[in-house]
Coordinates of C-alpha atoms in Angstrom, one line a residue:
D1 CA -14.0 -30.7 58.0
V2 CA -16.6 -32.1 60.2
Q3 CA -16.2 -34.4 63.2
L4 CA -19.1 -36.7 64.1
V5 CA -19.6 -38.5 67.4
E6 CA -22.4 -41.0 67.9
S7 CA -23.9 -42.2 71.2
G8 CA -26.8 -44.1 72.6
G9 CA -26.3 -47.6 71.2
G10 CA -26.8 -50.7 73.3
S11 CA -28.7 -54.0 73.7
V12 CA -32.4 -54.2 73.8
Q13 CA -35.1 -56.8 73.4
A14 CA -37.2 -57.0 70.4
G15 CA -40.1 -54.5 70.5
G16 CA -38.0 -52.1 72.6
S17 CA -36.7 -48.7 71.8
L18 CA -33.4 -46.8 71.6
R19 CA -32.4 -43.3 70.9
L20 CA -29.2 -42.5 69.1
S21 CA -27.5 -39.2 69.0
C22 CA -25.0 -37.7 66.6
V23 CA -23.1 -34.5 67.4
A24 CA -21.3 -32.6 64.7
S25 CA -18.5 -30.2 65.3
G26 CA -15.9 -28.4 63.2
D27 CA -16.7 -26.4 60.1
T28 CA -19.5 -24.0 61.1
H29 CA -19.6 -22.1 57.8
T30 CA -20.8 -24.8 55.5
R31 CA -24.4 -26.0 55.4
Y32 CA -24.3 -29.8 56.0
C33 CA -26.7 -32.6 55.5
L34 CA -26.7 -35.3 58.1
A35 CA -27.8 -38.9 57.9
W36 CA -27.9 -42.2 59.7
F37 CA -26.6 -45.4 58.2
R38 CA -26.2 -48.9 59.5
Q39 CA -24.1 -51.9 58.6
A40 CA -24.6 -55.5 59.7
P41 CA -21.9 -58.1 59.5
G42 CA -21.5 -59.3 55.9
K43 CA -23.9 -56.7 54.5
E44 CA -23.5 -53.4 52.7
R45 CA -23.9 -50.1 54.5
E46 CA -27.5 -49.0 54.4
G47 CA -28.9 -45.5 54.5
I48 CA -31.8 -45.5 56.9
A49 CA -32.6 -41.8 57.5
G50 CA -31.3 -38.7 56.0
V51 CA -31.9 -35.0 55.8
D52 CA -31.9 -33.7 52.2
S53 CA -30.6 -30.3 51.1
D54 CA -34.1 -28.8 51.3
G55 CA -34.6 -30.1 54.9
S56 CA -36.9 -32.9 53.9
I57 CA -36.3 -36.3 55.5
S58 CA -35.9 -39.5 53.7
Y59 CA -36.3 -42.9 55.3
A60 CA -35.5 -46.4 54.1
D61 CA -38.5 -48.6 53.7
S62 CA -37.1 -51.0 56.3
V63 CA -37.5 -48.4 59.0
K64 CA -40.4 -46.3 57.9
G65 CA -43.0 -45.9 60.6
R66 CA -40.6 -47.2 63.3
F67 CA -37.7 -44.8 63.2
T68 CA -37.8 -41.0 63.4
V69 CA -35.0 -38.4 63.1
S70 CA -34.9 -35.0 64.6
R71 CA -32.3 -32.3 63.9
D72 CA -31.3 -29.5 66.2
H73 CA -29.4 -26.9 64.2
A74 CA -28.4 -24.9 67.2
K75 CA -26.8 -28.0 68.9
A76 CA -25.6 -29.5 65.6
T77 CA -27.2 -32.8 66.4
L78 CA -29.2 -35.5 64.5
D79 CA -31.1 -37.8 66.8
L80 CA -32.5 -41.2 65.7
E81 CA -35.5 -42.5 67.7
M82 CA -35.9 -46.2 67.1
N83 CA -39.1 -47.9 68.1
T84 CA -40.4 -51.4 67.7
L85 CA -36.9 -52.7 67.2
K86 CA -36.4 -56.1 65.5
P87 CA -33.5 -58.5 65.6
E88 CA -32.8 -57.5 61.9
D89 CA -32.1 -54.0 63.2
T90 CA -28.9 -55.3 64.8
A91 CA -26.0 -53.4 63.2
M92 CA -23.4 -50.8 63.7
Y93 CA -25.0 -47.4 63.3
Y94 CA -23.1 -44.6 61.8
C95 CA -23.7 -40.9 61.4
A96 CA -22.6 -39.2 58.2
A97 CA -22.3 -35.6 57.0
D98 CA -21.4 -33.6 53.9
A99 CA -22.2 -30.3 52.3
V100 CA -25.7 -29.7 51.1
T101 CA -24.3 -29.0 47.6
R102 CA -22.9 -32.5 47.5
V103 CA -25.7 -34.5 49.0
L104 CA -28.6 -32.7 47.3
Y105 CA -31.5 -35.2 47.4
D106 CA -29.3 -38.3 47.7
S107 CA -29.2 -38.4 51.5
L108 CA -29.4 -42.2 51.7
R109 CA -26.5 -42.9 49.4
A110 CA -23.3 -43.7 51.3
A111 CA -21.0 -42.6 48.5
V112 CA -21.9 -39.0 48.7
Y113 CA -20.6 -38.6 52.2
R114 CA -17.0 -37.9 53.1
Y115 CA -17.4 -37.5 56.9
W116 CA -18.3 -40.4 59.1
G117 CA -18.5 -41.1 62.8
Q118 CA -17.0 -44.1 64.5
G119 CA -20.3 -45.8 64.9
T120 CA -22.4 -47.1 67.8
Q121 CA -23.5 -50.7 68.1
V122 CA -27.2 -51.7 68.4
T123 CA -28.1 -55.2 69.3
V124 CA -31.7 -56.4 69.3
S125 CA -32.4 -59.9 70.7

């Protein structure tokens, strides 16, 4: 199993920036894909940035050009740099993980992930 802890959320004005961090721990023998999702009240959980099984990164159209992920394998982290934030980016942000053999090239689909963090709130006003 994998345990995930997110940090870095907060409140920011539109146009501002935030950096979220996800730290994974637990199973060190399985290769995992990591991804960031978000969920606003009354909306479905949305995949916004994920690392596919070949290491390539996928972004949702809604965040392309504004959000960037970076993965540190040694530290088992996946950071999300969010720039030019908009009020519609307001949501609970979650980190997700699962084995590369399960995620394959579907890193932005919530259903493939079994392991989730508790989430961190981002509010843009």
